[in-house]
Coordinates of C-alpha atoms in Angstrom, one line a residue:
X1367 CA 65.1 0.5 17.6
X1368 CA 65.0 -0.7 13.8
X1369 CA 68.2 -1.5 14.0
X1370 CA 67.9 -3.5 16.9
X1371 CA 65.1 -5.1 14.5
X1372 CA 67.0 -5.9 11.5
X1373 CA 70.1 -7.2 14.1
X1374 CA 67.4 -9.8 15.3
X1375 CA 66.5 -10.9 12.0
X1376 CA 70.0 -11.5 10.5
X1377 CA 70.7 -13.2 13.6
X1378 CA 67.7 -15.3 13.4
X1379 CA 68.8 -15.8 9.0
X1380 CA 72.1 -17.4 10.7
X1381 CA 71.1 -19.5 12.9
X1382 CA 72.8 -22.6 13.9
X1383 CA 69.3 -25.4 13.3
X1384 CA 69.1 -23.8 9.7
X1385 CA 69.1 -26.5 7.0
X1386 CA 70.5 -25.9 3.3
X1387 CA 68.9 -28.3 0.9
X1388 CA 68.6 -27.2 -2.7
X1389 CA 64.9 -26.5 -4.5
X1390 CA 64.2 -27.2 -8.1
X1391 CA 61.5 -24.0 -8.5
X1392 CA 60.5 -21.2 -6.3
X1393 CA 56.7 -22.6 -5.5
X1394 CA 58.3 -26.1 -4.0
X1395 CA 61.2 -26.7 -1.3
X1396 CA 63.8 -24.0 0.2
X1397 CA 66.7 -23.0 -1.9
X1398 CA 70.5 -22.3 -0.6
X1399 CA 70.5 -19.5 1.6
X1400 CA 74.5 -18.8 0.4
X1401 CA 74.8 -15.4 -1.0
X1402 CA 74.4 -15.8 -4.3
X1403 CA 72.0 -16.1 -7.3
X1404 CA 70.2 -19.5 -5.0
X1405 CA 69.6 -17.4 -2.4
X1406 CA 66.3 -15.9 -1.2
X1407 CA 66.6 -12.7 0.6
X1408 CA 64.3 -10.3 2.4
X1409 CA 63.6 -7.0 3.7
X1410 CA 61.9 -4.3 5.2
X1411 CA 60.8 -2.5 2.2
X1412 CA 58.7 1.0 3.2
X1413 CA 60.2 3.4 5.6
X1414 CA 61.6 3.2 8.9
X1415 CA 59.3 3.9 12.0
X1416 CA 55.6 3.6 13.1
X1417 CA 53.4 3.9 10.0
X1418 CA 50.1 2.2 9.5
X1419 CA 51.5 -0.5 6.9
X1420 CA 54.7 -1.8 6.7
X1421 CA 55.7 -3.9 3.3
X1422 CA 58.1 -6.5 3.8
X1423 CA 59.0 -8.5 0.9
X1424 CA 61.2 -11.6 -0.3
X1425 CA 63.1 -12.2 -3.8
X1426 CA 64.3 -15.9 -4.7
X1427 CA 63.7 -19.4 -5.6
X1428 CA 62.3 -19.8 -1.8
X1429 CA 60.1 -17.2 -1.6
X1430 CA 56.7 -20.1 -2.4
X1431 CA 58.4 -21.8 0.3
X1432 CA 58.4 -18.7 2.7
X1433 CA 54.4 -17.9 1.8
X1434 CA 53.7 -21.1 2.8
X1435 CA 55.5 -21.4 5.7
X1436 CA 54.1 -18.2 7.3
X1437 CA 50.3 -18.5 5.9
X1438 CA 47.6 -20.4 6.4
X1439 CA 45.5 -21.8 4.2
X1440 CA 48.7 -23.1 3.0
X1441 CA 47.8 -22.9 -1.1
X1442 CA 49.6 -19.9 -2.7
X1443 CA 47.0 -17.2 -3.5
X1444 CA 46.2 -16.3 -7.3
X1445 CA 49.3 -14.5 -8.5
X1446 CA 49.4 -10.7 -8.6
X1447 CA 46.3 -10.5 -6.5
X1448 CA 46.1 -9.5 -2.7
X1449 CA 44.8 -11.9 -0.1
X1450 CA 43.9 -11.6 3.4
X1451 CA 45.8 -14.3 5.6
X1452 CA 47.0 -14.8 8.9
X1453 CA 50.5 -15.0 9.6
X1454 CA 52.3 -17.3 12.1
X1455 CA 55.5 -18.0 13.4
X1456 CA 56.5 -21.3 11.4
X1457 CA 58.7 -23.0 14.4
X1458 CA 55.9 -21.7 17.7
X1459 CA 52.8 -21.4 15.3
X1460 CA 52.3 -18.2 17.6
X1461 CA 50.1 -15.6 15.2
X1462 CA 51.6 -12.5 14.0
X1463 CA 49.6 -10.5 12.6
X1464 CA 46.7 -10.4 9.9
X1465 CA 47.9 -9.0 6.5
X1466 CA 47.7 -8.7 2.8
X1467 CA 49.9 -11.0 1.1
X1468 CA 50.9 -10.7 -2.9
X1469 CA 52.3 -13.5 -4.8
X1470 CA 54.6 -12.4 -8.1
X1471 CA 55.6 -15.5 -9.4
X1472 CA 58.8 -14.7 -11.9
X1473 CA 59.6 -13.9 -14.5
X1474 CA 56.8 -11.2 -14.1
X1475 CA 57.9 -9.6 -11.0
X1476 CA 60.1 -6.5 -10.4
X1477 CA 63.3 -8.8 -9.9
X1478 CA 62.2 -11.4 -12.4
X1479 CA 62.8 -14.1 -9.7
X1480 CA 59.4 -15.4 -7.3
X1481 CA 58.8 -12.6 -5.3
X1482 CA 56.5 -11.7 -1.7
X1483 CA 55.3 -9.0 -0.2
X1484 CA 53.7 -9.3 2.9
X1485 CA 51.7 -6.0 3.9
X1486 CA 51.5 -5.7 7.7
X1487 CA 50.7 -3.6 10.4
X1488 CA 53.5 -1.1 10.7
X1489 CA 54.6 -1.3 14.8
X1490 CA 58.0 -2.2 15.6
X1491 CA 56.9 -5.4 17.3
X1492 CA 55.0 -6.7 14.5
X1493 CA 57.6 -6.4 11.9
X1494 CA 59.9 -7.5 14.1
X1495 CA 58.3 -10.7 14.6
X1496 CA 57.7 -11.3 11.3
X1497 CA 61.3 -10.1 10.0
X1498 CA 62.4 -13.1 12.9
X1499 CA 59.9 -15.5 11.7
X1500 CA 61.3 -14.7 7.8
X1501 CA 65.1 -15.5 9.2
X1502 CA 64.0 -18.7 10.8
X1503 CA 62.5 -20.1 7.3
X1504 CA 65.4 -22.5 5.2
X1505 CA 66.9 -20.7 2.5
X1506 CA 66.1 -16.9 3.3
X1507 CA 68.8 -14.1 4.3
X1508 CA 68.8 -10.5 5.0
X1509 CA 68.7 -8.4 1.8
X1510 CA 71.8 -6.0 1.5
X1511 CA 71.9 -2.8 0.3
X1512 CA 70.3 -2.1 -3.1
X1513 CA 69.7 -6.0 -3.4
X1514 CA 66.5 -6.2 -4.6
X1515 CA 67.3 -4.0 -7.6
X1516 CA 70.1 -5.5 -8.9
X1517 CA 68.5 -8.6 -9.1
X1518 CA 66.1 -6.9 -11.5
X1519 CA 69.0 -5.9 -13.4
X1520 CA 71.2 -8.9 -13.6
X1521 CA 67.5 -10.7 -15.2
X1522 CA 67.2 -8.1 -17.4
X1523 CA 64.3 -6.0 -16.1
X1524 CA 66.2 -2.9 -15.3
X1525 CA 68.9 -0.7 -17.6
X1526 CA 71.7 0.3 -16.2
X1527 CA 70.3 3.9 -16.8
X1528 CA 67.0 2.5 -15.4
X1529 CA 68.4 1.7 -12.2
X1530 CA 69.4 5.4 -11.7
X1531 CA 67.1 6.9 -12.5
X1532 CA 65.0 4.6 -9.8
X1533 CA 67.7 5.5 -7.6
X1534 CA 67.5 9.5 -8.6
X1535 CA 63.2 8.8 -7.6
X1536 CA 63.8 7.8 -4.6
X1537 CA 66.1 10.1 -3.6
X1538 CA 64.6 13.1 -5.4
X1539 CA 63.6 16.2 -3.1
X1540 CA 61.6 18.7 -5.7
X1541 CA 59.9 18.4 -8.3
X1542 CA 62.5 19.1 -10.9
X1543 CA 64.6 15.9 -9.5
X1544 CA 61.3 13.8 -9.6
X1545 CA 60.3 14.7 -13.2
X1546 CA 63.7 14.0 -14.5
X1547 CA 64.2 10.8 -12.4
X1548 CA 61.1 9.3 -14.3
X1549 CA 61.7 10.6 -17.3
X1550 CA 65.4 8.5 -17.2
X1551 CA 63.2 5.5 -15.3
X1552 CA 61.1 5.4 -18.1
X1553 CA 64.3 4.3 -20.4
X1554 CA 63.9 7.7 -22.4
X1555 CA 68.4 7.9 -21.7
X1556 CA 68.9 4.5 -22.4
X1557 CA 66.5 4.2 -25.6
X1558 CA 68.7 7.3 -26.8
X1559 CA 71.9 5.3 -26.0
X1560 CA 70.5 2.1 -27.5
X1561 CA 70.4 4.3 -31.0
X1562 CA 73.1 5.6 -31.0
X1563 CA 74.5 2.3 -30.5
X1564 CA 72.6 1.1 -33.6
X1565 CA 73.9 3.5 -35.4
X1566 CA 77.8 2.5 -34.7
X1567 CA 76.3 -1.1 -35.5
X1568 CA 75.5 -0.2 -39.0
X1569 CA 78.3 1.6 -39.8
X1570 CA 80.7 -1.2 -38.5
X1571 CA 78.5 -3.3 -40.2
X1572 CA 79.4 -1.4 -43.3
X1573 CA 83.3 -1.0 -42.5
X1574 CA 83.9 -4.9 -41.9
X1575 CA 81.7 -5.8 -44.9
X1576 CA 84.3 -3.4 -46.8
X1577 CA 87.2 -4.9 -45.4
X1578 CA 85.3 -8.6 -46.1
X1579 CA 83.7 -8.1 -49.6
X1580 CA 86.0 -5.2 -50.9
X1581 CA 87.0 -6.7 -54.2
X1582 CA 83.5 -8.4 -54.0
X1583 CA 81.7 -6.9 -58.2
X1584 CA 77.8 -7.9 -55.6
X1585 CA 78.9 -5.2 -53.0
X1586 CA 77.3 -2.0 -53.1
X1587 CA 78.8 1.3 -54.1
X1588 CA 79.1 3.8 -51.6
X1589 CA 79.8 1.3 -48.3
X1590 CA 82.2 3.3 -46.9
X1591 CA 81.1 6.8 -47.5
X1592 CA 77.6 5.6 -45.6
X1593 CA 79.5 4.7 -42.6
X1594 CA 81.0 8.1 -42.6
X1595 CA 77.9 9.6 -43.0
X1596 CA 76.7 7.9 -39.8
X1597 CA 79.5 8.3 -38.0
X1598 CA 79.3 12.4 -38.6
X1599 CA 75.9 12.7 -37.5
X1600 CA 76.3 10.8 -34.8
X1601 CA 79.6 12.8 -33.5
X1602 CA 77.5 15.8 -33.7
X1603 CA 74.6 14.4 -31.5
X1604 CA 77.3 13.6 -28.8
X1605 CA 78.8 16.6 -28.8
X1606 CA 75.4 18.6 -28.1
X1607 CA 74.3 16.3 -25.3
X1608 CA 78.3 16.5 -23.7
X1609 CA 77.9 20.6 -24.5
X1610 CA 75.1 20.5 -21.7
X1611 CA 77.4 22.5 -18.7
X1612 CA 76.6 19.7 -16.7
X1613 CA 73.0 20.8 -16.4
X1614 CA 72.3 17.2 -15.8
X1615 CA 74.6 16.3 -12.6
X1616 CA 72.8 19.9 -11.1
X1617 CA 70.1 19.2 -11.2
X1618 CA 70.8 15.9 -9.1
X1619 CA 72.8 17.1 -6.7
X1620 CA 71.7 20.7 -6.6
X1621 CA 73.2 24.4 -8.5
X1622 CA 75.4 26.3 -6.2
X1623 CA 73.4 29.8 -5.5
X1624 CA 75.8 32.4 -3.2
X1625 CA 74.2 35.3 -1.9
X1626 CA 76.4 38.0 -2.2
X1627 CA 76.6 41.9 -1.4
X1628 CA 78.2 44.6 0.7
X1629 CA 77.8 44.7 4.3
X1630 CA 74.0 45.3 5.7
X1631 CA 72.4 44.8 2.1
X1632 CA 69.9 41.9 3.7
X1633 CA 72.2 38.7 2.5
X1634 CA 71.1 37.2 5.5
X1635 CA 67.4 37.9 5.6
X1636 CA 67.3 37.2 2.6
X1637 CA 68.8 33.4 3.0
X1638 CA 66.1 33.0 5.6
X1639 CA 63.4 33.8 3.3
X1640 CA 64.5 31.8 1.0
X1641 CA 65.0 29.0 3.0
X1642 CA 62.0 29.3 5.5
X1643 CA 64.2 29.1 8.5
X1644 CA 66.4 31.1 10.6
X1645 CA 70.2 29.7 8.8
X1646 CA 71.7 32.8 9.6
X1647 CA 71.7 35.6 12.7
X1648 CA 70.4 39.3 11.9
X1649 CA 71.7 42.1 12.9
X1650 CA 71.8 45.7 12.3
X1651 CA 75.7 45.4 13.4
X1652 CA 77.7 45.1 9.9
X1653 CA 79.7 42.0 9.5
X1654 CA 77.9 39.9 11.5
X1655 CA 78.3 37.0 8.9
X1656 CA 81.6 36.1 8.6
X1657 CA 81.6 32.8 7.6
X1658 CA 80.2 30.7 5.1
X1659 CA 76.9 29.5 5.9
X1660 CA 75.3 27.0 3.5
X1661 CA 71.8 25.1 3.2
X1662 CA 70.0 23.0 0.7
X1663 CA 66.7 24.4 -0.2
X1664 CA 64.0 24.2 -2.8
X1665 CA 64.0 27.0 -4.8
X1666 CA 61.0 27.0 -7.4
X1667 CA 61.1 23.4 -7.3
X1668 CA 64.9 23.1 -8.3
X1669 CA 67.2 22.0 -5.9
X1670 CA 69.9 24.3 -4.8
X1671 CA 72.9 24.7 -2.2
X1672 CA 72.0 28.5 -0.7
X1673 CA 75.6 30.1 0.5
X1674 CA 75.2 33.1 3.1
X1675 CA 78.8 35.0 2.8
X1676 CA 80.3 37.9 4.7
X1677 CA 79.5 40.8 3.2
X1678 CA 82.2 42.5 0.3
X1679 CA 84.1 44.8 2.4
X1680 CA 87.7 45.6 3.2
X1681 CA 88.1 43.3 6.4
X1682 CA 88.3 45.1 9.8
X1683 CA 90.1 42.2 11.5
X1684 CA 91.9 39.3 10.0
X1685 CA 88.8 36.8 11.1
X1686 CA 86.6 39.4 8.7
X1687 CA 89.1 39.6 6.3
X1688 CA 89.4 35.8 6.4
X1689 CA 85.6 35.5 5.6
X1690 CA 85.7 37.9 2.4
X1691 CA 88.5 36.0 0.9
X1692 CA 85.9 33.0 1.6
X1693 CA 83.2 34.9 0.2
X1694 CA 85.0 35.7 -2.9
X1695 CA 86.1 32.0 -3.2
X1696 CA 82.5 30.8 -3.2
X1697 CA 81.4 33.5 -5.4
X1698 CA 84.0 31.6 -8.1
X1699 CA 81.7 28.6 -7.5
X1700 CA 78.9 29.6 -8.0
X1701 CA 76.1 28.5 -10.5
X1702 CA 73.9 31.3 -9.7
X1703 CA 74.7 35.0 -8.1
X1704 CA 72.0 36.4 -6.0
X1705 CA 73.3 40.2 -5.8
X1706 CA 71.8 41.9 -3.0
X1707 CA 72.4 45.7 -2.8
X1708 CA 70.3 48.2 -0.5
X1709 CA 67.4 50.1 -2.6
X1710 CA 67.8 52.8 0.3
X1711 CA 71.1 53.5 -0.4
X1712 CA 72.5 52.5 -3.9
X1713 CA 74.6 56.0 -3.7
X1714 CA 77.2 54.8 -0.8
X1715 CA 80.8 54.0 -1.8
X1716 CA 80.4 50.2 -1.0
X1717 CA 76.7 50.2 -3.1
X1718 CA 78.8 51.7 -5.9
X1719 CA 82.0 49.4 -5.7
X1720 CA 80.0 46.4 -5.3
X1721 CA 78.1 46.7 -9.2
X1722 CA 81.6 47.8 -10.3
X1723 CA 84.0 45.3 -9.2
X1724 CA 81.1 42.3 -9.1
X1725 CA 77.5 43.2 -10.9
X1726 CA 79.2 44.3 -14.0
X1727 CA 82.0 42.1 -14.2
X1728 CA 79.6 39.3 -13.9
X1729 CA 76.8 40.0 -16.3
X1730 CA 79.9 41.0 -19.2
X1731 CA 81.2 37.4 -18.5
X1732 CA 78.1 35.6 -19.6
X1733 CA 76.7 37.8 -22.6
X1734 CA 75.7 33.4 -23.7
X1735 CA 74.0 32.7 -20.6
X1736 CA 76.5 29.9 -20.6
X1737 CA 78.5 31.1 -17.6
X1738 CA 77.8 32.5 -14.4
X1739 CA 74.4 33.6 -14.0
X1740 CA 73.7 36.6 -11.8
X1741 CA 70.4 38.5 -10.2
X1742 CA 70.3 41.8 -9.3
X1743 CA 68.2 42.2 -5.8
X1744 CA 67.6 45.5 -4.4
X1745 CA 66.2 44.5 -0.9
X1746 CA 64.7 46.9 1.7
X1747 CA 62.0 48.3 -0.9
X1748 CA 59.8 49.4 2.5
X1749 CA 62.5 52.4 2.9
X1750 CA 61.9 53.8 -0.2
X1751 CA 59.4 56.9 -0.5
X1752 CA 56.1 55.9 -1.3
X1753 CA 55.8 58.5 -4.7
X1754 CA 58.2 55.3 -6.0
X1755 CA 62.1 54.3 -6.3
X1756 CA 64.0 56.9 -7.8
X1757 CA 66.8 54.4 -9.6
X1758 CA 69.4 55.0 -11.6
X1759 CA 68.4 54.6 -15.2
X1760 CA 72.0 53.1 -16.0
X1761 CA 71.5 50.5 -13.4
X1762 CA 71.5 46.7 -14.4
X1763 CA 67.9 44.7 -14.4
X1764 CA 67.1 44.3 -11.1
X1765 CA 64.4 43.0 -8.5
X1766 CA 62.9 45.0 -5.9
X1767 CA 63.0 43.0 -2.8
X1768 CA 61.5 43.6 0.9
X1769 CA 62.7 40.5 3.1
X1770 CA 60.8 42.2 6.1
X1771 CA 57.5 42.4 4.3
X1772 CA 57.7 40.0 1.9
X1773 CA 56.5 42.0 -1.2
X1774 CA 58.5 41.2 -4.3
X1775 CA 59.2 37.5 -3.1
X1776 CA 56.9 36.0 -6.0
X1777 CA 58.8 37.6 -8.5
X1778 CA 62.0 36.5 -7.1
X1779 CA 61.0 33.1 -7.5
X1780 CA 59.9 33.5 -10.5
X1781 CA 63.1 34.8 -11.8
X1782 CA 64.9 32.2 -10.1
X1783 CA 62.8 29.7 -12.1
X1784 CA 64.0 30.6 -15.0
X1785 CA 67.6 31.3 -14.0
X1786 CA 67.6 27.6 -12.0
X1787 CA 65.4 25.7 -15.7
X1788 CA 68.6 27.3 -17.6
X1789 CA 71.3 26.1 -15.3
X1790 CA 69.6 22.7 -14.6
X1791 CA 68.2 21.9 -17.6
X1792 CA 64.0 21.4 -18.3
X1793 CA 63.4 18.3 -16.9
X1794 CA 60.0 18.3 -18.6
X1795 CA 60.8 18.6 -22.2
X1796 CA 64.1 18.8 -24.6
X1797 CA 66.5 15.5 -24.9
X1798 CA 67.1 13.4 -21.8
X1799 CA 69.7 15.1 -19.2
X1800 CA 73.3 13.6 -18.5
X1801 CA 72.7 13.3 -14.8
X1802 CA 76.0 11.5 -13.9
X1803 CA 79.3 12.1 -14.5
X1804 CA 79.8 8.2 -15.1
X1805 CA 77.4 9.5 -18.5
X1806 CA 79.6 12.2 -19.5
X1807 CA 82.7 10.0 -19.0
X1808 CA 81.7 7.4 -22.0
X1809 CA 80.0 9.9 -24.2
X1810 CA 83.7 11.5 -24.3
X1811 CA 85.0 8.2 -24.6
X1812 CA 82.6 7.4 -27.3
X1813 CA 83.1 10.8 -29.6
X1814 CA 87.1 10.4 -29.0
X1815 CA 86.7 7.1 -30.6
X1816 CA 84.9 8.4 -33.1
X1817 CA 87.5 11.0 -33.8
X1818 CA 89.7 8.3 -33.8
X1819 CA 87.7 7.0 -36.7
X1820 CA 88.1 9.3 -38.9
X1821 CA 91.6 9.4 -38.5
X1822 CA 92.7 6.1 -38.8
X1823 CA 95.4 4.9 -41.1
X1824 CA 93.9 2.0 -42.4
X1825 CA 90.1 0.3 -42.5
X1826 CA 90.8 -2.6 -40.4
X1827 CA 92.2 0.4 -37.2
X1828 CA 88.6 2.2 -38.4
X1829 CA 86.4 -0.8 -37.4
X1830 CA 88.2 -0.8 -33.8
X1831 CA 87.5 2.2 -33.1
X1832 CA 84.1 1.4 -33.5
X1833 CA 83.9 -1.6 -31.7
X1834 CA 85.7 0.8 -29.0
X1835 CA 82.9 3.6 -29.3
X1836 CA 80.0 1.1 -29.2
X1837 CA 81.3 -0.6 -26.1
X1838 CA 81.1 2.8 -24.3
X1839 CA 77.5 3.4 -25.3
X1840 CA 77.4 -0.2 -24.2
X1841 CA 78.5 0.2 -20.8
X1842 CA 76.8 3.8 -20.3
X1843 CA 73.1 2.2 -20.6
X1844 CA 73.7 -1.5 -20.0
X1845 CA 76.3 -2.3 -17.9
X1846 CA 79.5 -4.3 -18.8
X1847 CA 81.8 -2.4 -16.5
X1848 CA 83.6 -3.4 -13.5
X1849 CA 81.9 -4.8 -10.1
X1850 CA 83.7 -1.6 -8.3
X1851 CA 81.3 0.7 -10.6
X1852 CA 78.6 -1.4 -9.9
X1853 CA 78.7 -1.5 -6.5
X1854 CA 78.8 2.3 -6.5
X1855 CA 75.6 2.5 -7.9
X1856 CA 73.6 0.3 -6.0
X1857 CA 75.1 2.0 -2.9
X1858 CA 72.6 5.0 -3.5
X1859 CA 69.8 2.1 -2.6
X1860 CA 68.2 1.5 1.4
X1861 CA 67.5 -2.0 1.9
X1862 CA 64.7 -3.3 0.7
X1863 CA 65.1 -1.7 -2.6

């Protein structure tokens, strides 16, 4: 249906009777409607479907024009302030429906160009009509994809860094991915960057006054070994933020959790529970999983990829033995280990082999926390007498677990709070996360130059690796890249944004 809609309005925006005559300011006559800077475009700009409001809005030199064309009283309203008019179709005069209309005159809008919103009932054949009527004005065209916001950044309004982190809002599923999406909205990545690229500034600065003014008696002592001095500190600032494990980029996309354990521990139920759905199928028969079953989930407000595998066994078949070789595959992967072992019966050989050959092993890798990060789940807690587990006092920290009654599920969480804040990063507090690997790419490129700094032959090689280093932080916060990466990330945007 709404993309019947949105046909019928970029049909209407091509029309054949459409004139093209140029406008000297937003408030007065219609502009080009040539893709382009001239051009005025529009959108749908809430969600899809039936809702009680729809917001529709316009960007461009045209957009006066459009206002006037579709209101009446004809006068703009005071800017920044809604007003209650009725709109009608500008060719039929046929009404369309009674709305709030908001006038953003530019620069002080959210693309810096004259902007509308027009704030309507939210059936289909309301904003249909009144996407139509928008495509029948002179001057106006469809928005594409992400439009709306690169428009605020070509004039300035947005960072590059800005932009993704809108982007990251939009898109953001938990609350971890919302806090850190406004945090990096807010600028707090890009005022880092825009330091750091101060810094280089002064210590060029310094470098080309040296190569300038060397034999100058009126330049100061010392020019060169400032520069250095800057240039140390700031090598060491990079490395921390690049020694993040990526902490950044999961908590974007999501840390890989695999649940993990012999045959018949509760992998399964537990992956439901988790997940508050039936992902997997449960059965008393071992090896009923056999394949990898995966599911995004929020987990403590982090997000995370849950992977059900087939339980750690020698295969009895080669389509088992095919899904523990999976199993141990994803287990590589993995940011996070949930271990699930039967509390009933941690004596049996497979109990036993499984905290040998992958507990242990695991929890000796990461003595750091840096690597792998593992939790020890002993599920079935109701079978065990009610005098209290008798456990093994050599046995690893562990959780005590029952999927069928639930008790022990808040600490679980817990834990995986904790586990998932130290894997993702604290959105909340400590320096701003690298959440792209587009970040991560010109920091390296930045502290290589600098490394390239320090080792140059001469003074004249020194100051172009600075230039070199600066233009990364350059292009990691403001842009100055090619149209391909560009395009990339405005892709992440709906239309209308």
């Amino acid at each position: 249906m709404w993309r019947g809609l949105w046909t019928l309005a970029a049909r209407a925006a091509r029309g054949p009777c459409r004139p093209c005559v140029r406008q000297s300011s937003g408030a007065g006559a219609p502009g080009s409607g040539a893709p382009g800077s001239g051009a005025t475009i529009f959108a749908l700009s809430s969600g899809q479907g039936r809702c009680g409001i729809a917001v529709i809005r316009t960007s461009g030199p045209a957009s006066g024009h459009a206002l006037r064309s579709l209101t009446a009283p004809r006068e703009l309203p005071r800017a920044r302030s809604a007003s209650l008019r009725l709109l009608t179709d500008p060719r039929s005069g046929e009404p369309l429906d009674r709305a709030l209309v908001l006038w953003f005159p530019g620069p002080h809008s959210f693309t810096g160009e004259d902007c509308v919103e027009f704030h309507v009932h939210g059936g289909p054949a309301v904003v249909s009509g009144v996407l139509q009527a928008l495509g029948r004005v002179p001057g106006l065209r469809p928005a594409e994809a992400g439009e709306f916001t690169r428009r605020a950044f070509a004039h300035g309004k947005l960072s590059l860094t800005e932009v993704e982190g809108l982007a990251d809002l939009i898109h953001a599923e938990t609350e971890a991915q919302r806090r850190q999406a406004l945090r990096q909205l807010d600028g707090e990545l890009g005022q880092l960057c825009r330091g750091w690229a101060e810094t280089l500034t002064k210590a060029l600065a310094h470098v080309e006054a040296y190569i300038d003014f060397g034999e100058d008696d009126n330049l100061e002592e010392g020019v060169l070994e400032q520069a250095d001095s800057q240039v140390r500190e700031l090598a060491v600032a990079l490395e921390t933020h690049l020694r993040d494990a990526r902490r950044g980029q999961r908590l974007r996309s999501g840390a890989h959790v695999v649940v993990t354990g012999p045959p018949n521990a509760g992998k399964s139920s537990l992956v439901n529970l988790l997940s508050r759905k039936p992902v997997s199928i449960v059965s008393p028969e071992p090896g009923t999983t056999r394949d990898v079953l995966e599911t995004p989930v929020d987990l403590a407000g982090f997000p995370a990829l849950l992977s059900d595998t087939a339980g750690l066994r020698e295969g009895q078949g080669p389509v088992e033995q095919e899904g523990v070789r999976r199993a141990r595959e994803r287990l590589e992967q993995a940011d996070l280990i949930l271990a699930v072992l039967d509390a009933s019966d941690l004596a049996s050989p497979s109990s036993c082999d499984f905290l040998d050959t992958v507990v242990t092993p695991a929890i000796a890798r990461s003595p750091n926390g840096n690597g792998q990060r593992l939790l020890l789940v002993l599920n079935k807690s109701d079978l065990l007498p009610p005098g209290g587990p008798d456990l093994s006092p050599e046995l690893p920290p562990h959780l005590l677990l029952s999927c069928l009654t639930g008790a022990g599920l808040d600490g679980l969480l817990e834990a995986l709070r904790k586990e998932l804040a130290a894997v993702c990063g604290n959105p909340s507090t400590g320096p701003p996360l690298l959440t792209r690997a587009r970040h991560q790419h010109h920091l390296q490129a930045c502290l290589d130059a600098l490394g390239s700094y320090r080792h140059a032959p001469d003074v004249a090689l020194a100051a172009e690796a600075l230039r070199v280093a600066r233009g990364h932080l350059a292009r990691l916060h403001g842009g100055g890249g090619t149209e391909e990466v560009l395009d990339i990330i405005f892709r992440d945007f709906c239309v209308g944004k």
